[in-house]
Coordinates of C-alpha atoms in Angstrom, one line a residue:
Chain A
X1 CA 115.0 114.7 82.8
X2 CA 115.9 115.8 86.0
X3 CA 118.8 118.0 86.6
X4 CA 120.9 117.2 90.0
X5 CA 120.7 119.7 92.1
X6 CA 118.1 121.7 91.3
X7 CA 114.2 121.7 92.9
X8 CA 113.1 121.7 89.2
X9 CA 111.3 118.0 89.7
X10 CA 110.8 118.3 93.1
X11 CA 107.5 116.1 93.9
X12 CA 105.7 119.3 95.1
X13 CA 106.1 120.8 92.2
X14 CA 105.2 118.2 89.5
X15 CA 102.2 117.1 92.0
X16 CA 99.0 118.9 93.2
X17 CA 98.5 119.3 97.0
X18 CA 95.5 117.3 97.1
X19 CA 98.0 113.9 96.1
X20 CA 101.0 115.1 97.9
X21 CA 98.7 114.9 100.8
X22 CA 97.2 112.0 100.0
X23 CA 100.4 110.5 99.5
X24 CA 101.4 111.6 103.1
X25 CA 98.6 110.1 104.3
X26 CA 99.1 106.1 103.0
X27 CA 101.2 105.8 106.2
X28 CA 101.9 106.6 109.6
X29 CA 102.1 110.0 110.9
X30 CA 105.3 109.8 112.3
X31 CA 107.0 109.4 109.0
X32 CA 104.6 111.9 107.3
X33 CA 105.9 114.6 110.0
X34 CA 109.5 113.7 109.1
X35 CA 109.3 115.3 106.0
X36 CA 108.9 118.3 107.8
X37 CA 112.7 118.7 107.8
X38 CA 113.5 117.8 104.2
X39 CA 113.8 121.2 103.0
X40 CA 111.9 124.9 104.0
X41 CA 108.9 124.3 101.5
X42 CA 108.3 120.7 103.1
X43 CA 107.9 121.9 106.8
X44 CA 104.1 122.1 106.9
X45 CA 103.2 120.0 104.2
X46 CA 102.6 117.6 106.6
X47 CA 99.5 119.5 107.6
X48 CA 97.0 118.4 105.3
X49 CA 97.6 115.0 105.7
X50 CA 93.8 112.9 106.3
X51 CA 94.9 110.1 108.2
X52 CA 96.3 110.4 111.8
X53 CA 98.0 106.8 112.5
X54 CA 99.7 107.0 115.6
X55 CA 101.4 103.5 116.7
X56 CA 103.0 104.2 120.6
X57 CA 105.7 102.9 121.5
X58 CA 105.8 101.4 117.8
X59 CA 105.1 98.7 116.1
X60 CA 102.7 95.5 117.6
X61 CA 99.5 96.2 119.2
X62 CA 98.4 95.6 122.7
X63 CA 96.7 91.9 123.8
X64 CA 94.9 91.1 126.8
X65 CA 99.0 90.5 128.4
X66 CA 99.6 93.7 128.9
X67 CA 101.5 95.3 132.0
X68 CA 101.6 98.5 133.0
X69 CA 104.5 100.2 133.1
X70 CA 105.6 103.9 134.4
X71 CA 105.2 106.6 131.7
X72 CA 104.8 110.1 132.7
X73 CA 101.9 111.1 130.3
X74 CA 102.3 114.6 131.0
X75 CA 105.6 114.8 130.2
X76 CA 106.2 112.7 126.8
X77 CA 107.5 113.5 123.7
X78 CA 104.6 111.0 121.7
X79 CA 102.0 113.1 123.9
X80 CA 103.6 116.2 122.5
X81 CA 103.2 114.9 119.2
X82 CA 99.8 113.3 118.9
X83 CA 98.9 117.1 120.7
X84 CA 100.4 118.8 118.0
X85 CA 99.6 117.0 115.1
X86 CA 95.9 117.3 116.5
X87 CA 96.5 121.1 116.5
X88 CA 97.8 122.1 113.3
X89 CA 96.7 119.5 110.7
X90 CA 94.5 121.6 108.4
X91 CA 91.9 118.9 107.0
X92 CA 88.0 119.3 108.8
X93 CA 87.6 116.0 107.9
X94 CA 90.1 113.3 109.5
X95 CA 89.4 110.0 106.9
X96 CA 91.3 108.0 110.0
X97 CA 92.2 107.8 113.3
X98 CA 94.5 105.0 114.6
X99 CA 96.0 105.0 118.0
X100 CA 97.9 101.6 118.9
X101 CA 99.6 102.4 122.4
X102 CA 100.7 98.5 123.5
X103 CA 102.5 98.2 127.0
X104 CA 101.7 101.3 128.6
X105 CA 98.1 102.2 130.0
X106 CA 97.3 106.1 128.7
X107 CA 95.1 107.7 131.4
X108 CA 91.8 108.1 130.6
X109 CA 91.2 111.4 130.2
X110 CA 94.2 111.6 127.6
X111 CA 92.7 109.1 125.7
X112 CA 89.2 111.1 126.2
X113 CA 90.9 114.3 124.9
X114 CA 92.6 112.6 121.9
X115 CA 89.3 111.1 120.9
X116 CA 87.6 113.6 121.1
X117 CA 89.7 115.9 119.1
X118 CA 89.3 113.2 116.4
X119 CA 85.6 113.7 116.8
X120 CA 85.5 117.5 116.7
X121 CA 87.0 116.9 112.6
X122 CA 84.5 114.5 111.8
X123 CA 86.0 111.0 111.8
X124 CA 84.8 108.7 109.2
X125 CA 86.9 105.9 110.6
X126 CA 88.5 104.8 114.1
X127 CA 90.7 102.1 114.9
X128 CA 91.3 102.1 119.0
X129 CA 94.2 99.5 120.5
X130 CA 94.3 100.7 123.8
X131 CA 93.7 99.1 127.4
X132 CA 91.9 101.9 128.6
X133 CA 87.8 102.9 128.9
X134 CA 87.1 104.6 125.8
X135 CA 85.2 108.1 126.4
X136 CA 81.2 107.5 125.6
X137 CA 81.5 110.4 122.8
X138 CA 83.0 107.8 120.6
X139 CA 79.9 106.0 120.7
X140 CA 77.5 109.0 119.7
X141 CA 79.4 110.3 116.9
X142 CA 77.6 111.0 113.9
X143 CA 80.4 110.9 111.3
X144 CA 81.7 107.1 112.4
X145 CA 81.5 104.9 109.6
X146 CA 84.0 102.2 110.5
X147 CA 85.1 101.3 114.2
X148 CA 87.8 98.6 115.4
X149 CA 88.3 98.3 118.8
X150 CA 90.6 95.8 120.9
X151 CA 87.8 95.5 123.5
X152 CA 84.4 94.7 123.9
X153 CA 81.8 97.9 124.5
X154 CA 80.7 97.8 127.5
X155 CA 77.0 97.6 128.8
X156 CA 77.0 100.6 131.2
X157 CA 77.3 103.3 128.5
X158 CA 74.7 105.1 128.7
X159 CA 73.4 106.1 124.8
X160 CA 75.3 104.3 121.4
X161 CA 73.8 106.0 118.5
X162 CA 76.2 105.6 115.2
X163 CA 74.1 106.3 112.6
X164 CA 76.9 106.4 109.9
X165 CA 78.5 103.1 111.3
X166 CA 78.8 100.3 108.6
X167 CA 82.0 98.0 110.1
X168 CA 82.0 96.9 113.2
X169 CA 85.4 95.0 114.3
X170 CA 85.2 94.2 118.4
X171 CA 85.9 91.8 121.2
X172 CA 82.9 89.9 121.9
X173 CA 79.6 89.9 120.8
X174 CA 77.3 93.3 120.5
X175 CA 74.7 94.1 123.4
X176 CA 71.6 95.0 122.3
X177 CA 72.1 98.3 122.7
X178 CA 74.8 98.3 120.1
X179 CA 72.6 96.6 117.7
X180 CA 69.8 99.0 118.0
X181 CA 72.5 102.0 118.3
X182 CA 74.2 101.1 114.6
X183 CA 71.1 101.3 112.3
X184 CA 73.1 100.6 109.1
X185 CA 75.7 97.9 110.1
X186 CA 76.8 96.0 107.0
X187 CA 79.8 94.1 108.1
X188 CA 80.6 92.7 111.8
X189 CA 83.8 91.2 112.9
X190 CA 83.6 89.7 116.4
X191 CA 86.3 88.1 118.5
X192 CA 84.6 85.7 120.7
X193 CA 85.8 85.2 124.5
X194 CA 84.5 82.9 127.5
X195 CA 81.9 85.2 128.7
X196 CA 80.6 85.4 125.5
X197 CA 78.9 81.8 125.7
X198 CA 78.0 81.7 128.8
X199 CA 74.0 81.7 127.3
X200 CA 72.4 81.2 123.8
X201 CA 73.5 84.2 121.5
X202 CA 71.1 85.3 118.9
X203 CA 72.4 87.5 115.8
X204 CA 69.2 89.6 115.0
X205 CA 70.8 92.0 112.9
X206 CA 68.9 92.8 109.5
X207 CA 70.7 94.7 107.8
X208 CA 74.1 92.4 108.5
X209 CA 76.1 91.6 105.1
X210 CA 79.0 90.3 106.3
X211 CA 79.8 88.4 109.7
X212 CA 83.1 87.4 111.1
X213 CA 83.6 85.4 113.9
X214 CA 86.9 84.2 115.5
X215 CA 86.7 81.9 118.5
X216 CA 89.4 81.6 120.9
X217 CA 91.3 78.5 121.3
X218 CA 91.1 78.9 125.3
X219 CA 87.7 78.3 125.3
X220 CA 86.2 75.2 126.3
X221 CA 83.5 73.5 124.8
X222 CA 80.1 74.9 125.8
X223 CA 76.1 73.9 125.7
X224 CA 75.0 76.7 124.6
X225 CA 74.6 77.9 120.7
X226 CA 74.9 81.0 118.8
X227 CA 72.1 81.4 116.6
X228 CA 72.6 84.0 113.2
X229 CA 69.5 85.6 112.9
X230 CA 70.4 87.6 109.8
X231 CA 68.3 87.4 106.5
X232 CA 70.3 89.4 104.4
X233 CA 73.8 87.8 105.2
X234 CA 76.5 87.4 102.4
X235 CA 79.4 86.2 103.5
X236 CA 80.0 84.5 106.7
X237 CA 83.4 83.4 108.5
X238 CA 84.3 81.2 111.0
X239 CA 87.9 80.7 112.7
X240 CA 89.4 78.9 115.5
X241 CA 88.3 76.5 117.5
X242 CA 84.3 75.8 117.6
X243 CA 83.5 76.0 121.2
X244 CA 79.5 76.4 120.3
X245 CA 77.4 75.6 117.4
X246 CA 76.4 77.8 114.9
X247 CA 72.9 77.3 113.9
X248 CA 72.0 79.7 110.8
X249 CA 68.4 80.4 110.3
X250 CA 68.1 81.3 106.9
X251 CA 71.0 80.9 104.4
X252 CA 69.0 81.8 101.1
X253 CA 71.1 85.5 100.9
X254 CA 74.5 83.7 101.6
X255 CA 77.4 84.0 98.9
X256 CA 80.6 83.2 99.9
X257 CA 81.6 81.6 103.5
X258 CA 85.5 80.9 105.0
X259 CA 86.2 78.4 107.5
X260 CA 89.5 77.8 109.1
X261 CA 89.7 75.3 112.1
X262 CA 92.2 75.3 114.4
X263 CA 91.3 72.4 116.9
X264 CA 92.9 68.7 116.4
X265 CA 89.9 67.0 114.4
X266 CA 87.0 68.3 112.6
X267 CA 84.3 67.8 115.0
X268 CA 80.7 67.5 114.1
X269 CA 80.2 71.5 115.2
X270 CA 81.6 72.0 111.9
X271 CA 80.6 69.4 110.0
X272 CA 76.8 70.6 110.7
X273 CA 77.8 74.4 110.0
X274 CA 79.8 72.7 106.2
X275 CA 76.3 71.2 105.8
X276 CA 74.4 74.7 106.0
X277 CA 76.6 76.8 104.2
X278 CA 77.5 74.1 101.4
X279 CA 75.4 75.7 98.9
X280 CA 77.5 79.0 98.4
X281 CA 79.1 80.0 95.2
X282 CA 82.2 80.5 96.8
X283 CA 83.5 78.5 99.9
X284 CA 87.1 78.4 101.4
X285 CA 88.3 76.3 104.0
X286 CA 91.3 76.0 105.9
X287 CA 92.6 73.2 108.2
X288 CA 95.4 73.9 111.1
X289 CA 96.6 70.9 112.6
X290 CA 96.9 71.8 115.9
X291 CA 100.0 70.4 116.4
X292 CA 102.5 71.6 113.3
X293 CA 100.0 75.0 113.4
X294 CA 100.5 75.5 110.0
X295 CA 97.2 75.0 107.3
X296 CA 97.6 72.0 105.9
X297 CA 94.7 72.1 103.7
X298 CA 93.7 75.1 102.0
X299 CA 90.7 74.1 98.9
X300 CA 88.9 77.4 97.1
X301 CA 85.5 76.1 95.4
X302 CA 83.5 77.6 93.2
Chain B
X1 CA 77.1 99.1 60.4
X2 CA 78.7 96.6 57.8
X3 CA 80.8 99.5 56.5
X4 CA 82.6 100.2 59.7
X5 CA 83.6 96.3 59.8
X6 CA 86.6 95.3 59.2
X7 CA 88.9 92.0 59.8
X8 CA 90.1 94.0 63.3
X9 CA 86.6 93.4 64.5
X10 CA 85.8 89.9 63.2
X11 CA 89.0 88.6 65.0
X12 CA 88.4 90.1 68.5
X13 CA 84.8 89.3 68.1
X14 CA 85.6 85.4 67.6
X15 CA 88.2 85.5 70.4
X16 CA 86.2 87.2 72.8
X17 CA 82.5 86.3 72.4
X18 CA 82.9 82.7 71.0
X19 CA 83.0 81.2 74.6
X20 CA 80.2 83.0 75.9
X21 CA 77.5 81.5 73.4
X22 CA 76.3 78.0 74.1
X23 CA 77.6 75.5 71.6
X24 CA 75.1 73.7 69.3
X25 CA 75.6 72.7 65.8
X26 CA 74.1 75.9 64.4
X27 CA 76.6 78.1 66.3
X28 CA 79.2 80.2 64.5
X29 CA 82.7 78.4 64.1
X30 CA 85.8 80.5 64.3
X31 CA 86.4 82.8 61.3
X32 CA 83.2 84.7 60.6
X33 CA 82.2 86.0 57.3
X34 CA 80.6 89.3 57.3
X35 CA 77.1 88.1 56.3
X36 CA 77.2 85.9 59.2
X37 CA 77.9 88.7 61.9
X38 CA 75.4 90.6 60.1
X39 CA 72.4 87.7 60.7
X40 CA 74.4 87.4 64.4
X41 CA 73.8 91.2 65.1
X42 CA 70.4 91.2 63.9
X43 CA 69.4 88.3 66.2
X44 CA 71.4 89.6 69.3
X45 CA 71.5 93.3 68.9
X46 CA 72.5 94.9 72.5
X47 CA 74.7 91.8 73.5
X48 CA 77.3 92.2 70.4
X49 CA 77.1 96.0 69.5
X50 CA 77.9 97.3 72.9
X51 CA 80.3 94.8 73.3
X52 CA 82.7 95.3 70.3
X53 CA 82.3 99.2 70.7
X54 CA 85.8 100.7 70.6
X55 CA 86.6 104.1 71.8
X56 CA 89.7 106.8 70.0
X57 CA 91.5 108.5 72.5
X58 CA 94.1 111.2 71.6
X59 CA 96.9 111.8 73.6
X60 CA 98.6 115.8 73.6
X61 CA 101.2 115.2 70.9
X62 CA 98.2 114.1 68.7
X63 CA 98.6 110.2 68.5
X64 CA 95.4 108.3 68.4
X65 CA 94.8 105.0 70.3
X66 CA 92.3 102.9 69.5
X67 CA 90.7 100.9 73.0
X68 CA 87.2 98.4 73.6
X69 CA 85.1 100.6 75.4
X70 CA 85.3 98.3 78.7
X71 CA 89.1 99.3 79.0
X72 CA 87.9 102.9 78.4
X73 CA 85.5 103.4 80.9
X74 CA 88.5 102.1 83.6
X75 CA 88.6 106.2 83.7
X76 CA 85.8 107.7 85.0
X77 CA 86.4 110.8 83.2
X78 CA 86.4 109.3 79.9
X79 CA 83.2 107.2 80.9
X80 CA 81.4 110.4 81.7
X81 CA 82.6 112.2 78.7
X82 CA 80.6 109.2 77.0
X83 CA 77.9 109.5 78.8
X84 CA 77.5 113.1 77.8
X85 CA 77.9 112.3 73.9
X86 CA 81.2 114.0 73.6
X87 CA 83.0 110.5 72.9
X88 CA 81.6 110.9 68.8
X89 CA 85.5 111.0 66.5
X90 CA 87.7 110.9 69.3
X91 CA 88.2 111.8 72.9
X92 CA 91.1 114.3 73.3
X93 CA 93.2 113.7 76.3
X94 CA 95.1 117.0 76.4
X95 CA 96.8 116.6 79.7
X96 CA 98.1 113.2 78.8
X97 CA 101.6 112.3 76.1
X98 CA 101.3 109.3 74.3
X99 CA 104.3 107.7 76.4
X100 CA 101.8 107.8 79.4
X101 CA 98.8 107.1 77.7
X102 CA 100.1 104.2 76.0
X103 CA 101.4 102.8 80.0
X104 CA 98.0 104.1 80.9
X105 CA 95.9 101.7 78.5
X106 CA 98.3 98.7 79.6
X107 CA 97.4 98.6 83.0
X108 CA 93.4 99.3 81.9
X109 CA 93.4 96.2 79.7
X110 CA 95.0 94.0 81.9
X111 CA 92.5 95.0 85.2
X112 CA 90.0 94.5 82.3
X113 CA 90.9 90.9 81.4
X114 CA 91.7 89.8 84.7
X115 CA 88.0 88.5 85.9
X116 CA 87.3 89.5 89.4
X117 CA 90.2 88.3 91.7
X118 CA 88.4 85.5 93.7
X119 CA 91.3 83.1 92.8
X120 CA 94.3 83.0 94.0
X121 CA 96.1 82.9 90.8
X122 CA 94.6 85.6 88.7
X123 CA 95.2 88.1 92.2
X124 CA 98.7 87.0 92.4
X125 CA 99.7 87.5 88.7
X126 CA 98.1 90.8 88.8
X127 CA 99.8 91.4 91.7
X128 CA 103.2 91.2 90.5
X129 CA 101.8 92.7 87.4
X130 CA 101.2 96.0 89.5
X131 CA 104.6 95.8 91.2
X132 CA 106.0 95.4 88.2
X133 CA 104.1 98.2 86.3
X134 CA 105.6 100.7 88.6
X135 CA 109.1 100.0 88.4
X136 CA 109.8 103.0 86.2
X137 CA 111.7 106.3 86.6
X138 CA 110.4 108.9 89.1
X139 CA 109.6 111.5 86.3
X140 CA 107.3 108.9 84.7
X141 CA 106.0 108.0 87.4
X142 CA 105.1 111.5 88.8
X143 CA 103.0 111.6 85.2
X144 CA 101.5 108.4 86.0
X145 CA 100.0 109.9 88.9
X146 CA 99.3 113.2 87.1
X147 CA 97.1 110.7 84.3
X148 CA 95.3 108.7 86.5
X149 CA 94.4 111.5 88.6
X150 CA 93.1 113.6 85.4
X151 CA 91.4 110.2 84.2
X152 CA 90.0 109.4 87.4
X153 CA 91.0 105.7 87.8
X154 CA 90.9 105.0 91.4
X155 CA 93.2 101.9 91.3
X156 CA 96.2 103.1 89.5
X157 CA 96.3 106.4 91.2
X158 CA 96.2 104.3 94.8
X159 CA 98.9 102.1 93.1
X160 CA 101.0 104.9 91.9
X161 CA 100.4 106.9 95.5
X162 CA 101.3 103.8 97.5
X163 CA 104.6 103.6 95.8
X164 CA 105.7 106.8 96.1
X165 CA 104.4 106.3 100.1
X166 CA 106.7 103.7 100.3
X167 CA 109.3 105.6 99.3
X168 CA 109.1 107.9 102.1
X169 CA 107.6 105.4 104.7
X170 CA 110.2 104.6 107.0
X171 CA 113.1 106.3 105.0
X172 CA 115.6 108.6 107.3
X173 CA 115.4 112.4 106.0
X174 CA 118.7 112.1 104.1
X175 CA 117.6 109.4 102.3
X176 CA 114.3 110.5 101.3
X177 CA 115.9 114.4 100.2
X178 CA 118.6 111.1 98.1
X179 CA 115.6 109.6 96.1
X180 CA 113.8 113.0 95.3
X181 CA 116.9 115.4 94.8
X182 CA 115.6 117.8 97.6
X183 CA 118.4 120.2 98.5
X184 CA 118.6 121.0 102.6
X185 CA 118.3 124.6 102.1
X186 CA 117.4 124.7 106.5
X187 CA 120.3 126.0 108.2
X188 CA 121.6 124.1 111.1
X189 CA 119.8 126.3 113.9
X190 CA 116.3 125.8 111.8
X191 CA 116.7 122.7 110.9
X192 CA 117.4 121.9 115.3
X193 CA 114.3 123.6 116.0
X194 CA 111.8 122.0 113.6
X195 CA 113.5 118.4 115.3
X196 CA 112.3 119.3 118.4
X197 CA 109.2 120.8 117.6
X198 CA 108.3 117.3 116.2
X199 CA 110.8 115.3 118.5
X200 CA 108.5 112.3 118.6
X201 CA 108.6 112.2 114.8
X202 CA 112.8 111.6 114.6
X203 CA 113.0 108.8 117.4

């Protein structure tokens, strides 16, 4: 149907802006922005993109091991970019903003200005890898609806007030603060360190649907317990390596649950938490042997 | 309502429903005879009738298909054009040829059948049921997009986007102007200068 050579069937022809930018914006921005060269009618199509995805230097995101090495922010082609891209794309209302930047620490005020750029076209969702502070306008923006962050938020910020958030995906568990600051949070993923356990934890979070927690294996088996104090919770998950118990005080809302241990033996932390949550209508567990660290033993009940 | 049976409707209605009822002694076996749907429908009006509703749809070049309302209302548009009462003879679909409506009523039937993906199984096959659904030429594929778009149906236009993403994603320039028969019409000098203006974007 096509004929070679000729723009005829050109995807910006046959397709209306509003998919060609959509399109565009189902990956990274680095490879939208290379379509900028294709031809003279592709150059600024690249503008209405709705997700900004920017992965520096490219490819896996940052972990705690990170060291810092000697980038001259100033003076940087990806600085350049993420500047520019910030400046010209045409959409008021960014659906995402992603900014992996693993082995290199961005200065703060960088970060600040990128974030807050983000903020200014009213972010509905932002997704931070990055060993620097984050700025406290990302925690009083009133478009936020999903947050994932590679760190924990910290206690000395001074106001959280999200009132659009609904995921919440950090390291450790949420202050109070936090908790009073996201009056609509449905879903909570929550990567649990040392310092997390160091006292009782209590979930009091009512309007909590879904609840992740992954436990890390370097933590050592501790006293204390985490207590879910959310009535309306639907699915619950558990990974790693059970360092407290889980004691959940009211199960009655509970759907679905996923359990994955990665520790040498089941221990009776999760036999007691199998015993509350046996009652859902769906349940999936997985077992890692801790030495071939592969599952082993993967059943899906109904 | 016994006029507008016919053995189409007695067949799916076995196929579909027959699980669904308990079974007890007095329940319908397979093969029903018309007086026996009638006494069924009379004792369980809104279960049956709404069920077994089916829906005309006519594509542009004036070929009718005949789909169960479930696998209709996939689109949105043609759920609200039902909702409004406009869904009385048959729905046109101007915007859509029979070649694409026909692909387009494939992929609605089998999200329909496929009971919400909690196992494994059922999300894999319709996995590589999608991945194989899009393995067409661009041209149709481009329409695919244009139809579920104009029909609303969220899933099939992420599917059909998401393919023609990955079809960029990652691609080098030449490539990409390769698979969509763009002609470079920059000349060297422009095309230098939108590289650097986006340097970041080439390394």
């Amino acid at each position: 149907m096509s004929s070679i050579g000729e723009n005829v069937d050109d995807l910006l022809n046959r397709l209306p802006e509003e998919i060609v930018s959509h399109i565009l914006s189902l990956m990274p921005t680095k490879y939208a922005v290379r379509t900028s060269v294709l031809s003279k009618k592709w150059r600024y199509v690249w503008m209405s993109v709705t997700n900004l995805d920017f992965a520096y230097p490219g490819g896996r995101p940052f972990n705690q091991f990170t060291f810092t090495k000697l980038v001259d922010w100033d003076d940087n082609n990806f600085t350049r970019f993420v500047d520019r891209v910030l400046k010209f794309c045409k959409t008021s209302h960014v659906k995402l903003f992603r900014l992996h930047i693993s082995r290199y620490q961005v200065p703060k005020s960088r970060l600040s200005n990128w974030i807050n750029n983000a903020i200014k076209l009213n972010v509905c969702e932002v997704d931070i890898c990055a060993s620097t502070r984050l700025p406290s306008s990302l925690f009083t923006c009133k478009t936020l609806a999903k947050l994932r962050l590679n760190q924990s938020v910290r206690e000395s910020l001074s106001s959280i007030y999200l009132p659009c958030l609904k995921s919440l995906d950090i390291v450790g568990f949420p202050n109070s603060k936090l908790i009073h600051g996201c009056p609509m949070l449905e879903s909570l993923s929550s990567k649990v360190s040392r310092c997390d356990l160091k006292k009782d934890y209590i979930f009091n979070i009512p309007t909590l649907k879904r609840l992740e927690l992954t436990f890390a294996s370097t933590i050592n088996f501790v006293n204390h317990k985490v207590v879910l104090r959310v009535p309306n919770l639907e699915f619950l998950s558990v990974v790693g390596v059970l360092s407290s118990s889980i004691v959940v005080e009211d199960v009655s809302s509970l759907v679905g649950a996923s359990i994955a241990c990665h520790e040498p033996t089941v221990n009776q932390r999760w036999v007691e938490l199998l015993k509350i949550i046996r009652r859902v209508q769906h349940l999936s567990i997985q077992y890692v042997s801790f030495f071939f660290e592969r599952p082993t033993n993967s059943i899906l009940l109904k | 309502m016994l006029k507008n049976l016919n053995s189409k409707h007695i067949q799916r209605f076995s196929y579909k429903y027959l699980p669904q009822f308990p079974i007890s002694p007095n329940s319908p076996k397979l093969g029903f005879s018309r007086s026996q749907i009638a006494n069924y429908r009379s004792n369980f009006p809104t279960t049956i009738m709404s069920s077994s509703k089916t829906i005309v749809l006519r594509s542009s070049d004036g070929e009718t298909f005949e789909v169960d309302e479930a696998v209709a209302v996939e689109s949105q548009t043609i759920k609200h054009m039902i909702e409004d009462g406009c869904a009385d003879t048959s729905i046109p679909l101007p915007n859509v040829t029979s070649k694409i409506l026909s692909k387009v009523i494939e992929y609605c039937k089998k999200h329909v059948e496929t009971p919400n993906a909690d196992e494994k199984v059922a999300e894999e096959d319709l996995k590589s049921f999608d991945a194989d659904f899009v393995k067409v030429d661009q041209s149709t594929l481009f329409d695919l997009i244009l139809a579920a778009n104009y029909l609303n149906i969220k899933s099939l236009l992420d599917l059909t986007c998401q393919t023609v993403a990955d079809m960029i994603k990652g691609k080098t320039p030449e490539e990409i102007r390769k698979t969509f028969n763009i002609k470079n019409d920059f000349t060297p000098e422009e095309e230098e200068e939108v590289r650097r203006e986006n340097a970041w974007a080439f390394e």
